[in-house]
CSV table of C-alpha atoms and ligand atoms in Angstrom, one decimal:
chain,number,residue,atom,x,y,z
A,1,MET,CA,70.0,-66.6,-44.9
A,2,THR,CA,66.6,-68.4,-44.5
A,3,ASN,CA,64.8,-70.2,-47.2
A,4,SER,CA,61.7,-68.9,-48.8
A,5,GLU,CA,59.2,-71.3,-50.3
A,6,ASN,CA,60.7,-70.3,-53.8
A,7,THR,CA,64.4,-70.7,-53.0
A,8,ILE,CA,66.5,-72.7,-55.5
A,9,LEU,CA,69.7,-74.4,-54.4
A,10,THR,CA,72.1,-75.0,-57.3
A,11,VAL,CA,75.3,-76.9,-57.6
A,12,GLY,CA,77.5,-76.5,-60.6
A,13,SER,CA,80.8,-75.1,-61.9
A,14,LEU,CA,82.3,-71.7,-61.2
A,15,ALA,CA,84.9,-71.3,-63.8
A,16,PHE,CA,87.5,-69.5,-65.9
A,17,ASP,CA,86.7,-70.0,-69.6
A,18,THR,CA,88.9,-69.5,-72.6
A,19,VAL,CA,86.6,-69.2,-75.6
A,20,GLU,CA,87.0,-68.7,-79.3
A,21,THR,CA,84.0,-67.8,-81.6
A,22,PRO,CA,83.8,-66.3,-85.1
A,23,ALA,CA,83.4,-63.0,-83.3
A,24,GLY,CA,86.7,-63.1,-81.4
A,25,LYS,CA,88.4,-64.6,-78.4
A,26,ALA,CA,88.1,-64.3,-74.7
A,27,ASP,CA,90.9,-65.6,-72.4
A,28,GLN,CA,90.4,-66.8,-68.8
A,29,VAL,CA,87.1,-65.0,-68.4
A,30,LEU,CA,84.4,-65.8,-65.8
A,31,GLY,CA,82.1,-68.6,-66.6
A,32,GLY,CA,80.8,-71.9,-65.3
A,33,SER,CA,77.3,-73.4,-65.3
A,34,CYS,CA,76.5,-72.2,-61.8
A,35,ASN,CA,77.5,-68.6,-62.5
A,36,TYR,CA,75.3,-68.3,-65.5
A,37,PHE,CA,72.4,-70.2,-63.9
A,38,SER,CA,72.4,-68.3,-60.7
A,39,ILE,CA,72.5,-64.8,-62.3
A,40,ALA,CA,69.7,-65.7,-64.6
A,41,ALA,CA,67.6,-67.3,-61.9
A,42,SER,CA,68.1,-64.4,-59.5
A,43,PHE,CA,65.9,-62.3,-61.8
A,44,PHE,CA,63.0,-64.4,-60.5
A,45,THR,CA,63.7,-65.9,-57.1
A,46,PRO,CA,66.2,-66.4,-54.3
A,47,VAL,CA,69.2,-68.6,-55.2
A,48,GLN,CA,71.8,-70.5,-53.2
A,49,ILE,CA,75.0,-71.7,-54.7
A,50,VAL,CA,77.0,-74.8,-53.7
A,51,GLY,CA,80.4,-74.9,-55.4
A,52,VAL,CA,84.1,-74.5,-55.2
A,53,VAL,CA,86.6,-72.0,-56.5
A,54,GLY,CA,90.4,-71.8,-56.2
A,55,GLN,CA,92.3,-69.0,-54.5
A,56,ASP,CA,92.7,-67.4,-57.9
A,57,PHE,CA,89.0,-66.6,-58.1
A,58,PRO,CA,88.2,-62.9,-57.9
A,59,GLN,CA,86.5,-62.0,-54.5
A,60,ASN,CA,84.8,-59.1,-56.2
A,61,HIS,CA,82.8,-61.5,-58.4
A,62,LEU,CA,81.6,-63.3,-55.4
A,63,GLU,CA,80.6,-59.9,-54.0
A,64,THR,CA,78.7,-59.2,-57.2
A,65,LEU,CA,76.7,-62.4,-56.8
A,66,ASN,CA,76.1,-61.6,-53.2
A,67,SER,CA,74.9,-58.1,-54.1
A,68,ARG,CA,72.2,-59.7,-56.4
A,69,GLY,CA,70.9,-61.6,-53.3
A,70,ILE,CA,72.5,-64.8,-54.3
A,71,ASP,CA,73.6,-66.8,-51.2
A,72,ILE,CA,77.3,-67.6,-51.7
A,73,SER,CA,77.8,-69.1,-48.2
A,74,GLY,CA,78.0,-72.6,-49.9
A,75,VAL,CA,80.9,-71.5,-52.1
A,76,GLU,CA,84.1,-73.1,-50.8
A,77,ILE,CA,87.5,-71.4,-51.5
A,78,SER,CA,90.0,-74.2,-51.8
A,79,ALA,CA,93.8,-74.3,-52.2
A,80,GLY,CA,94.5,-74.7,-55.9
A,81,LYS,CA,93.2,-73.4,-59.2
A,82,THR,CA,89.6,-72.7,-60.2
A,83,PHE,CA,88.0,-75.1,-62.8
A,84,HIS,CA,89.0,-74.1,-66.3
A,85,TRP,CA,87.2,-74.9,-69.6
A,86,SER,CA,88.5,-74.0,-73.0
A,87,GLY,CA,86.2,-74.2,-76.1
A,88,LYS,CA,85.8,-73.2,-79.6
A,89,TYR,CA,82.8,-72.5,-81.8
A,90,ASN,CA,83.0,-72.7,-85.6
A,91,GLN,CA,80.3,-71.4,-87.9
A,92,ASN,CA,77.8,-73.8,-86.2
A,93,LEU,CA,77.3,-72.0,-82.9
A,94,ASN,CA,75.0,-74.6,-81.6
A,95,GLU,CA,77.9,-76.9,-80.7
A,96,ALA,CA,81.0,-76.1,-78.7
A,97,GLN,CA,84.2,-78.0,-79.4
A,98,THR,CA,85.9,-78.6,-76.1
A,99,LEU,CA,89.6,-78.0,-76.2
A,100,ALA,CA,90.5,-78.5,-72.5
A,101,THR,CA,88.7,-79.3,-69.3
A,102,ASP,CA,90.9,-78.7,-66.2
A,103,LEU,CA,88.9,-79.8,-63.2
A,104,ASN,CA,91.4,-78.4,-60.7
A,105,VAL,CA,89.7,-77.8,-57.4
A,106,LEU,CA,86.5,-79.5,-58.7
A,107,GLU,CA,88.4,-82.8,-58.6
A,108,ASN,CA,88.4,-83.2,-54.8
A,109,PHE,CA,85.3,-81.2,-54.1
A,110,ASN,CA,83.1,-82.8,-51.5
A,111,PRO,CA,79.9,-80.6,-51.0
A,112,LYS,CA,78.6,-80.4,-47.5
A,113,LEU,CA,75.2,-78.7,-47.3
A,114,SER,CA,74.4,-76.4,-44.4
A,115,PRO,CA,71.1,-77.1,-42.5
A,116,GLU,CA,69.5,-74.2,-44.5
A,117,HIS,CA,70.7,-75.6,-47.8
A,118,GLN,CA,69.4,-79.0,-47.0
A,119,LYS,CA,65.9,-77.6,-46.9
A,120,ALA,CA,65.9,-75.5,-50.1
A,121,PRO,CA,62.7,-76.6,-51.8
A,122,TYR,CA,64.0,-76.5,-55.4
A,123,VAL,CA,67.2,-78.0,-56.5
A,124,PHE,CA,69.0,-77.4,-59.8
A,125,LEU,CA,71.9,-79.7,-60.6
A,126,ALA,CA,73.8,-77.6,-63.1
A,127,ASN,CA,76.3,-79.2,-65.4
A,128,ILE,CA,79.0,-80.8,-63.2
A,129,ASP,CA,80.3,-84.2,-62.2
A,130,PRO,CA,77.2,-86.5,-61.6
A,131,ASP,CA,78.9,-87.8,-58.5
A,132,LEU,CA,78.7,-84.3,-57.1
A,133,GLN,CA,75.1,-83.9,-58.2
A,134,LEU,CA,74.3,-87.1,-56.3
A,135,LYS,CA,76.1,-85.9,-53.2
A,136,VAL,CA,73.9,-82.8,-53.2
A,137,LEU,CA,70.7,-84.8,-53.7
A,138,GLU,CA,71.6,-87.1,-50.9
A,139,GLN,CA,71.7,-84.1,-48.5
A,140,ASN,CA,68.7,-82.2,-49.7
A,141,GLU,CA,65.1,-83.0,-48.9
A,142,CYS,CA,64.1,-82.2,-52.5
A,143,SER,CA,60.6,-81.3,-51.3
A,144,LYS,CA,59.3,-79.6,-54.4
A,145,LEU,CA,61.3,-80.3,-57.5
A,146,VAL,CA,64.7,-81.4,-58.8
A,147,ALA,CA,65.9,-80.4,-62.3
A,148,CYS,CA,69.2,-81.4,-63.9
A,149,ASP,CA,71.5,-80.5,-66.7
A,150,SER,CA,74.6,-82.3,-68.0
A,151,MET,CA,76.8,-82.4,-71.1
A,152,ASN,CA,78.6,-84.8,-73.4
A,153,PHE,CA,81.8,-84.8,-71.2
A,154,TRP,CA,79.9,-86.4,-68.3
A,155,ILE,CA,77.6,-88.6,-70.4
A,156,GLU,CA,80.7,-90.1,-71.9
A,157,GLN,CA,82.8,-90.3,-68.7
A,158,LYS,CA,80.2,-91.0,-66.0
A,159,LYS,CA,77.1,-92.4,-67.7
A,160,GLU,CA,76.3,-94.9,-64.9
A,161,GLN,CA,76.4,-92.2,-62.2
A,162,LEU,CA,74.4,-89.9,-64.4
A,163,LEU,CA,71.8,-92.6,-64.8
A,164,THR,CA,71.6,-93.0,-61.0
A,165,THR,CA,71.1,-89.2,-60.7
A,166,LEU,CA,68.4,-89.2,-63.4
A,167,LYS,CA,66.3,-91.7,-61.5
A,168,LYS,CA,65.8,-88.9,-58.8
A,169,VAL,CA,65.2,-86.0,-61.2
A,170,ASP,CA,61.8,-84.5,-62.2
A,171,VAL,CA,63.0,-82.3,-65.0
A,172,LEU,CA,65.9,-82.8,-67.4
A,173,CYS,CA,67.1,-79.9,-69.4
A,174,ILE,CA,69.9,-80.8,-71.9
A,175,ASN,CA,71.0,-80.0,-75.4
A,176,GLU,CA,69.5,-81.8,-78.3
A,177,THR,CA,72.8,-83.4,-79.2
A,178,GLU,CA,73.4,-84.5,-75.6
A,179,ALA,CA,69.9,-86.1,-75.6
A,180,TYR,CA,70.9,-88.1,-78.7
A,181,LEU,CA,74.1,-89.2,-77.0
A,182,LEU,CA,72.3,-90.1,-73.8
A,183,SER,CA,69.5,-92.0,-75.4
A,184,GLY,CA,71.2,-93.5,-78.4
A,185,GLU,CA,68.3,-92.2,-80.6
A,186,SER,CA,68.5,-89.8,-83.5
A,187,ASN,CA,65.3,-87.8,-83.4
A,188,LEU,CA,63.8,-85.6,-80.7
A,189,SER,CA,60.7,-87.6,-80.0
A,190,SER,CA,62.4,-91.0,-79.7
A,191,ALA,CA,65.1,-89.4,-77.6
A,192,ALA,CA,62.4,-88.0,-75.2
A,193,ASP,CA,60.6,-91.4,-75.0
A,194,LYS,CA,63.9,-93.1,-74.1
A,195,ILE,CA,64.7,-90.5,-71.5
A,196,PHE,CA,61.2,-90.8,-69.9
A,197,SER,CA,62.1,-94.4,-69.1
A,198,LEU,CA,65.3,-93.2,-67.3
A,199,GLY,CA,63.3,-91.2,-64.7
A,200,PRO,CA,62.5,-87.6,-65.6
A,201,LYS,CA,58.9,-86.9,-66.4
A,202,THR,CA,59.5,-83.6,-68.0
A,203,ILE,CA,62.2,-83.1,-70.6
A,204,ILE,CA,63.4,-79.9,-72.2
A,205,LEU,CA,65.7,-80.1,-75.1
A,206,LYS,CA,67.7,-77.0,-75.9
A,207,ARG,CA,68.3,-76.5,-79.6
A,208,GLY,CA,70.5,-73.4,-79.9
A,209,GLU,CA,69.3,-71.1,-82.6
A,210,TYR,CA,66.4,-73.4,-83.3
A,211,GLY,CA,65.0,-72.8,-79.8
A,212,ALA,CA,63.8,-75.5,-77.5
A,213,ALA,CA,61.4,-78.5,-77.3
A,214,LEU,CA,59.3,-79.6,-74.3
A,215,PHE,CA,58.1,-83.1,-73.6
A,216,THR,CA,55.8,-84.1,-70.8
A,217,PRO,CA,53.6,-87.2,-70.6
A,218,THR,CA,50.7,-85.2,-72.0
A,219,CYS,CA,52.3,-82.5,-74.1
A,220,THR,CA,54.8,-81.9,-76.9
A,221,PHE,CA,55.8,-78.3,-77.7
A,222,ALA,CA,58.5,-76.5,-79.6
A,223,ILE,CA,59.4,-72.8,-79.5
A,224,PRO,CA,62.0,-70.9,-81.7
A,225,ALA,CA,64.9,-69.0,-80.3
A,226,TYR,CA,64.6,-65.2,-80.0
A,227,LEU,CA,66.7,-64.2,-83.0
A,228,THR,CA,69.1,-61.4,-82.1
A,229,SER,CA,71.5,-60.2,-84.8
A,230,LYS,CA,74.2,-59.5,-82.2
A,231,ILE,CA,75.8,-62.9,-81.9
A,232,VAL,CA,79.1,-62.9,-80.0
A,233,ASP,CA,79.4,-66.0,-77.8
A,234,PRO,CA,76.9,-68.8,-77.1
A,235,THR,CA,78.8,-70.0,-74.0
A,236,GLY,CA,76.4,-70.1,-71.0
A,237,CYS,CA,73.2,-69.8,-73.1
A,238,GLY,CA,72.1,-73.2,-72.0
A,239,ASP,CA,72.8,-72.4,-68.3
A,240,SER,CA,71.1,-69.0,-68.4
A,241,PHE,CA,68.2,-70.5,-70.3
A,242,ALA,CA,67.9,-73.1,-67.4
A,243,GLY,CA,68.2,-70.3,-64.8
A,244,ALA,CA,65.3,-68.3,-66.2
A,245,LEU,CA,63.3,-71.5,-66.7
A,246,MET,CA,63.8,-72.8,-63.2
A,247,GLY,CA,63.5,-69.3,-61.7
A,248,TYR,CA,60.0,-69.0,-63.3
A,249,ILE,CA,59.0,-72.5,-62.1
A,250,ALA,CA,60.1,-71.6,-58.5
A,251,LYS,CA,58.5,-68.1,-58.6
A,252,GLU,CA,55.2,-69.7,-59.7
A,253,ASN,CA,55.5,-72.2,-56.9
A,254,LEU,CA,55.1,-75.2,-59.2
A,255,ASP,CA,56.2,-78.6,-58.0
A,256,ARG,CA,56.2,-82.2,-59.0
A,257,ASN,CA,52.6,-82.6,-57.7
A,258,THR,CA,51.4,-80.0,-60.3
A,259,LEU,CA,52.5,-82.4,-63.0
A,260,THR,CA,50.5,-85.3,-61.6
A,261,GLU,CA,47.5,-83.4,-60.3
A,262,ASN,CA,47.1,-80.8,-63.0
A,263,PRO,CA,49.1,-81.8,-66.1
A,264,GLU,CA,47.5,-79.1,-68.2
A,265,LEU,CA,48.5,-76.4,-65.8
A,266,TRP,CA,52.0,-77.9,-65.7
A,267,SER,CA,52.4,-77.9,-69.5
A,268,LYS,CA,51.1,-74.4,-69.8
A,269,ALA,CA,53.5,-73.1,-67.1
A,270,LEU,CA,56.4,-75.0,-68.6
A,271,LYS,CA,55.7,-73.3,-72.0
A,272,HIS,CA,56.0,-69.9,-70.2
A,273,ALA,CA,59.1,-71.1,-68.4
A,274,ILE,CA,60.8,-72.0,-71.7
A,275,LEU,CA,59.8,-68.7,-73.2
A,276,ASN,CA,61.6,-66.9,-70.3
A,277,GLY,CA,64.6,-69.2,-70.9
A,278,CYS,CA,64.8,-68.3,-74.6
A,279,VAL,CA,64.7,-64.6,-73.8
A,280,MET,CA,67.5,-64.8,-71.2
A,281,ALA,CA,69.7,-66.9,-73.5
A,282,SER,CA,69.2,-64.3,-76.2
A,283,PHE,CA,71.0,-61.7,-74.0
A,284,THR,CA,73.8,-64.1,-72.9
A,285,ILE,CA,74.8,-64.6,-76.6
A,286,GLU,CA,75.3,-60.9,-77.1
A,287,ASP,CA,78.7,-60.7,-75.4
A,288,PHE,CA,81.5,-62.9,-74.0
A,289,SER,CA,81.4,-64.3,-70.5
A,290,LEU,CA,78.7,-63.0,-68.2
A,291,ASN,CA,79.1,-59.5,-69.5
A,292,ARG,CA,75.7,-59.1,-71.0
A,293,ILE,CA,73.5,-60.7,-68.4
A,294,ILE,CA,75.3,-59.0,-65.5
A,295,LYS,CA,74.3,-55.6,-67.0
A,296,LEU,CA,70.8,-56.7,-67.9
A,297,ASP,CA,67.9,-55.1,-66.0
A,298,LYS,CA,64.4,-56.3,-65.5
A,299,THR,CA,62.8,-53.7,-67.7
A,300,GLU,CA,65.0,-54.6,-70.7
A,301,PHE,CA,64.2,-58.3,-70.1
A,302,LEU,CA,60.5,-57.7,-70.0
A,303,GLU,CA,60.5,-55.5,-73.1
A,304,ARG,CA,62.2,-58.2,-75.1
A,305,LYS,CA,59.9,-60.9,-73.6
A,306,SER,CA,56.9,-59.0,-74.8
A,307,GLN,CA,58.4,-58.5,-78.2
A,308,PHE,CA,59.1,-62.2,-78.4
A,309,GLU,CA,55.6,-63.1,-77.4
A,310,LYS,CA,54.3,-60.9,-80.3
A,311,MET,CA,56.9,-62.5,-82.7
A,312,ILE,CA,55.7,-66.1,-82.0
A,313,SER,CA,52.0,-65.5,-81.8
A,314,ILE,CA,49.9,-66.4,-84.8
B,1,LIG,P1,76.6,-73.9,-71.8
B,1,LIG,O1,75.5,-73.2,-71.2
B,1,LIG,O2,76.3,-75.3,-72.1
B,1,LIG,O3,77.3,-73.1,-72.9
B,1,LIG,O4,77.7,-74.1,-70.6
B,1,LIG,C1,78.9,-73.3,-70.6
B,1,LIG,C2,79.7,-73.4,-69.3
B,1,LIG,O5,79.8,-74.8,-68.9
B,1,LIG,C3,81.0,-72.8,-69.4
B,1,LIG,O6,81.1,-71.6,-68.7
B,1,LIG,C4,82.0,-73.8,-68.8
B,1,LIG,O7,82.8,-73.3,-67.8
B,1,LIG,C5,81.1,-74.9,-68.2
B,1,LIG,N1,81.6,-76.2,-68.4
B,1,LIG,C6,82.2,-76.7,-69.6
B,1,LIG,N2,82.5,-78.0,-69.4
B,1,LIG,C7,82.1,-78.4,-68.1
B,1,LIG,C8,82.2,-79.6,-67.4
B,1,LIG,N3,82.7,-80.7,-67.9
B,1,LIG,N4,81.7,-79.6,-66.1
B,1,LIG,C9,81.1,-78.5,-65.6
B,1,LIG,N5,81.0,-77.3,-66.3
B,1,LIG,C10,81.5,-77.2,-67.5
């Protein structure tokens, strides 16, 4: 498959998740940062995945991704078990309690990008080992923009490698609590200031039911979440938020030069990107696993988006 000027290459986890929420439990269901991200981003723009699964991973799911135009030629099927994450949410759905992280085939994964993947203009480093994020960055020309996600597991275990990655990243998109852990600060604004000094010039802080905040060198902005009453499982909300956000950035053909040459246009576009992210996440939370966003169609998405725009306008 050839790259378009809007193609996003993403590296992240393809997983089986075991999740418990106040609404119930789902055992060994499909998940992983890359899965949620790529499905959400595919609403906007072509996506290529770099990742690894075990021989236990269902072929029909890879076919489902493929049928949405997602390029899965970079997904390696390795001897062993697929990455498994187990987590629990209590009444506070904004924060998952990790019960188990079994890296399995992720442990020895060594991504090798095809010549096509080396030239993808947009790169999204979804939540995965920062060493793997770096390996992908070393092989891609990163011509337009690199964005990155992470989580407490990696901030605690591989902070140094994550800091090396961040020096090469344009946009960081992480949870509020992860931003506090990474920066050592305890309010949004100070955390953003600290993270600016680590590399990224645009910071998006995901805040669960409280929405998201945006920081660029010239703009600070916050948006609420789209409040749906059907709350089942927040797993993947952050990744699908990032998928819609990044999909919008790529579709609009924005790049790191937009930030330096036209900061106002950049900030305005980022506000729209975040709005799309909030709408996508509001669908993800309505069911376990990928069940809701895999059924979602564009009309439904656009209807909710326009409802949300009305909700937040004053
Ligand atoms: P979130 O969007 O933050 O809720 O991300 C949820 C997804 O992250 C789950 O589907 C997990 O499979 C995946 N995940 C959890 N822990 C890790 C980890 N340490 N590395 C990579 N992916 C993970």
